[in-house]
Short mmCIF file of C-alpha atoms in Angstrom, two decimals:
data_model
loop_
_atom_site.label_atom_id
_atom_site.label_comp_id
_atom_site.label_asym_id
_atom_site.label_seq_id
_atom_site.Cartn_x
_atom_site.Cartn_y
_atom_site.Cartn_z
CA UNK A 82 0.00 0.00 0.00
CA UNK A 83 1.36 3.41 -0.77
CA UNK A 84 1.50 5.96 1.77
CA UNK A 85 -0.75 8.83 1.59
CA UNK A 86 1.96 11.92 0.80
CA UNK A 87 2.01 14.30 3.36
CA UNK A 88 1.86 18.69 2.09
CA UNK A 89 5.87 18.57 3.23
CA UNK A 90 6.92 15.44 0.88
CA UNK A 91 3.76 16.90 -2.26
CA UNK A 92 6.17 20.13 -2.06
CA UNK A 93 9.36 18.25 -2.57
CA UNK A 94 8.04 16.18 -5.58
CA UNK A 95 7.15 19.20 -7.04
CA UNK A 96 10.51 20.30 -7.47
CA UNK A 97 11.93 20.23 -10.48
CA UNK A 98 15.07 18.64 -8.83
CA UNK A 99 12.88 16.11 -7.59
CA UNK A 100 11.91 15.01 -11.13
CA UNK A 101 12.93 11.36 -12.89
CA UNK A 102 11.74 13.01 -16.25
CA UNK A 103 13.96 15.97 -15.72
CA UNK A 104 17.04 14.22 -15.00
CA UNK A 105 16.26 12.21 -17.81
CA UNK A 106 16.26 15.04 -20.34
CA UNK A 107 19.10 16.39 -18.79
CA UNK A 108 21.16 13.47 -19.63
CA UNK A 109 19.59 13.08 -22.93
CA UNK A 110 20.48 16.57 -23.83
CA UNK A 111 24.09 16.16 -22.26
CA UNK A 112 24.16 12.61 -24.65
CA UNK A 113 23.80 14.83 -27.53
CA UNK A 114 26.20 17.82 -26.90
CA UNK A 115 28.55 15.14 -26.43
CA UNK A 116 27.36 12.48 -29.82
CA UNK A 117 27.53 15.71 -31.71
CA UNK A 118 31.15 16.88 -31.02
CA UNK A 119 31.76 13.17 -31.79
CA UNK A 120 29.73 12.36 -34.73
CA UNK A 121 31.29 15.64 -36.28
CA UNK A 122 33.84 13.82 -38.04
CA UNK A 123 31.75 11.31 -39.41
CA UNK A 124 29.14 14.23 -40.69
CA UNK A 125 26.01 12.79 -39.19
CA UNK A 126 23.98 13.93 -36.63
CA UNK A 127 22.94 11.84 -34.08
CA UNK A 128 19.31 10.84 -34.82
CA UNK A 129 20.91 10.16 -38.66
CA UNK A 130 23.62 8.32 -36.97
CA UNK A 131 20.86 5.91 -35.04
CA UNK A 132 19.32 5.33 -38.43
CA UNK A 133 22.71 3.85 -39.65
CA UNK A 134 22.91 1.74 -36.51
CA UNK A 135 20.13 -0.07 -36.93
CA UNK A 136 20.84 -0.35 -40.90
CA UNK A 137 24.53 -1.47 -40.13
CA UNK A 138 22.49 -4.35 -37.71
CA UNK A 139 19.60 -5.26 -39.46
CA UNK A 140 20.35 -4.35 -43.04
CA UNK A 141 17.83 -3.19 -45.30
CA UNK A 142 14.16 -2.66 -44.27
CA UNK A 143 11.25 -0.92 -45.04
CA UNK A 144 10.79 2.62 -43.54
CA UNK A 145 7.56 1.64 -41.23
CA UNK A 146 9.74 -0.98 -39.49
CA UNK A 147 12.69 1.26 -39.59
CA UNK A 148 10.98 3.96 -37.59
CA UNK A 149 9.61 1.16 -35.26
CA UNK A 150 12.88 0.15 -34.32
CA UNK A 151 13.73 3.97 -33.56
CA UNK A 152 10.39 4.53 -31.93
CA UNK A 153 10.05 7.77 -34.56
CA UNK A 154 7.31 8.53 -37.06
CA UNK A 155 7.27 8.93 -40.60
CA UNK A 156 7.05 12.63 -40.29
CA UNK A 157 10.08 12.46 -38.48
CA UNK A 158 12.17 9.81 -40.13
CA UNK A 159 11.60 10.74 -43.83
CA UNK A 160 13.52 13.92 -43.40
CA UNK A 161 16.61 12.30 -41.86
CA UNK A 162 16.57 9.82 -44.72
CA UNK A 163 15.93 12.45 -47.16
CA UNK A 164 19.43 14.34 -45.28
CA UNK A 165 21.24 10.62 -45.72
CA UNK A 166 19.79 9.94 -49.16
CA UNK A 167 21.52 13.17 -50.26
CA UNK A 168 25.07 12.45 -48.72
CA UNK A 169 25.05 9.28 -50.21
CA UNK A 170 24.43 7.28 -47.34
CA UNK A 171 21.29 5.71 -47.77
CA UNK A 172 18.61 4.69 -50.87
CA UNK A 173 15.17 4.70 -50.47
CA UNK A 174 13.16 2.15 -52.99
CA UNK A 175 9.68 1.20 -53.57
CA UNK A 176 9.44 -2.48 -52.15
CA UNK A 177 9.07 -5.18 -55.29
CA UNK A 178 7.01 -6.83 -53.43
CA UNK A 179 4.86 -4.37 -51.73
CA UNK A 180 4.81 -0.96 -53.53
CA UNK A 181 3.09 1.08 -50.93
CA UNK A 182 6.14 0.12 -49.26
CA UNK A 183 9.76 1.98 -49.74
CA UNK A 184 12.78 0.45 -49.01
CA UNK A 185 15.65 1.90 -47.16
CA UNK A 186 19.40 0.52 -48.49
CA UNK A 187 22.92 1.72 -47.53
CA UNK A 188 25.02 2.46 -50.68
CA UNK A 189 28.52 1.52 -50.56
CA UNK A 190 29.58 4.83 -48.71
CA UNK A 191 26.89 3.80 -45.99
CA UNK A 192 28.37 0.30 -45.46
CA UNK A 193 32.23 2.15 -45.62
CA UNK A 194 31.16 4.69 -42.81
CA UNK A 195 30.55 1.48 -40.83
CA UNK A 196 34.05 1.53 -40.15
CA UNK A 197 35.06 5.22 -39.15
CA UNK A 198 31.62 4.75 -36.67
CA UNK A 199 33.53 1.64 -34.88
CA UNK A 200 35.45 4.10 -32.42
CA UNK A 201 31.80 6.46 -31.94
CA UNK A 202 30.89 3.68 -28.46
CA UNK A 203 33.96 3.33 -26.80
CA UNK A 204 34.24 7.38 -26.83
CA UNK A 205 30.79 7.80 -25.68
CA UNK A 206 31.63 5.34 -23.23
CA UNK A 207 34.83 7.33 -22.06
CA UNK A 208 32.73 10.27 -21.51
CA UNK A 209 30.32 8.71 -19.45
CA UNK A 210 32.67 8.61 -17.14
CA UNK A 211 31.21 4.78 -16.18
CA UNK A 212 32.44 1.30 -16.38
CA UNK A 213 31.45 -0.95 -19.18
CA UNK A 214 29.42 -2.88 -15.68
CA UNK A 215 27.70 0.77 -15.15
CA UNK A 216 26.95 0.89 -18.15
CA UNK A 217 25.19 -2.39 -18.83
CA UNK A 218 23.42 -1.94 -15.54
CA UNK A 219 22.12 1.81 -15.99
CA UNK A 220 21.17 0.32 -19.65
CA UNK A 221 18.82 -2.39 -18.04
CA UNK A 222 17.23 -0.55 -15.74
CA UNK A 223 16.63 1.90 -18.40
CA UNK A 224 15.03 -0.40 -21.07
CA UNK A 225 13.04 -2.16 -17.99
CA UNK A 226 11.95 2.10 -17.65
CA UNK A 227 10.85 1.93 -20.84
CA UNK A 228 8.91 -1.00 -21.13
CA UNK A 229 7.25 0.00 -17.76
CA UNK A 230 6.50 3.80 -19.26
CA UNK A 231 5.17 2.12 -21.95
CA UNK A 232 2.84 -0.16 -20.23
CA UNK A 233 1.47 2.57 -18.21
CA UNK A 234 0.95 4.56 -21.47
CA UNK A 235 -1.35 1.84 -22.90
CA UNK A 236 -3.38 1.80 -19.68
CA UNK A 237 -2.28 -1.29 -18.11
CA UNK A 238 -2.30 -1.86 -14.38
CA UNK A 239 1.27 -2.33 -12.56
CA UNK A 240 0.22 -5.86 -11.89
CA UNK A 241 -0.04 -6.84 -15.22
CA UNK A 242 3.43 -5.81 -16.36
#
């Protein structure tokens, strides 16, 4: 049973100090000062350079599942491919088999850049300022975060999670 919060401890949460979500963004906008000092040299930006991860994984795909894996929409993601189309990165293709579909393939260039991008984790890693054990842990509980977050956001009880 959860306590009934008291007027003293209802002030503190209302601090933004006192906020997970704030801390959060914080980090995430620290994440990207940092990605985009280091991605510099590889001219992406950093949501461009998590579109190239999951190419460099998965290979080609269609846009729909490409923005599921990054959790964006199409009004989102079809400008950063249109930006990576453009350096020569990426290809966009109606799907043979589905033509309402389009296709998104790394060029040659794309599957090069693979290589200059090896070095991109172990710097972010360096900055963190964490262990590769830190790191791994403050990953779980992050993903476990998410998957709670996004239970909550589809209604479901904390029971059922």
């Amino acid at each position: 049973m959860t306590p009934t919060p008291t007027p003293a401890t209802t002030e503190n949460w209302l601090r933004l100090d006192s906020q997970i979500c704030f801390s959060l963004h914080a980090a995430s906008r620290a994440f990207n000062g940092v990605y985009r000092v280091i991605l510099k040299d590889l001219g992406l930006t950093y949501p461009q350079y998590l579109v190239m991860l999951v190419l460099w994984e998965q290979g080609d795909m269609p846009v729909k599942k490409l923005g599921e894996h990054l959790r964006l929409d199409s009004g989102t993601l079809s400008p950063l491919l249109k930006r990576l189309e453009s350096a020569g990165l990426v290809r966009r293709e109606r799907s043979v088999r589905d033509e309402r579909s389009v296709e998104v393939r790394l060029t040659e260039q794309g599957v090069a850049l693979r290589e200059r991008a090896v070095r991109v984790p172990h710097r972010i890693a360096a900055a963190t300022g964490f262990d590769l054990d830190e790191i791994r842990e403050l990953r779980a509980r992050l993903d476990r975060l998410t998957s709670t977050l996004d239970a909550a956001a589809l209604g479901e009880p904390p029971e059922c999670r």
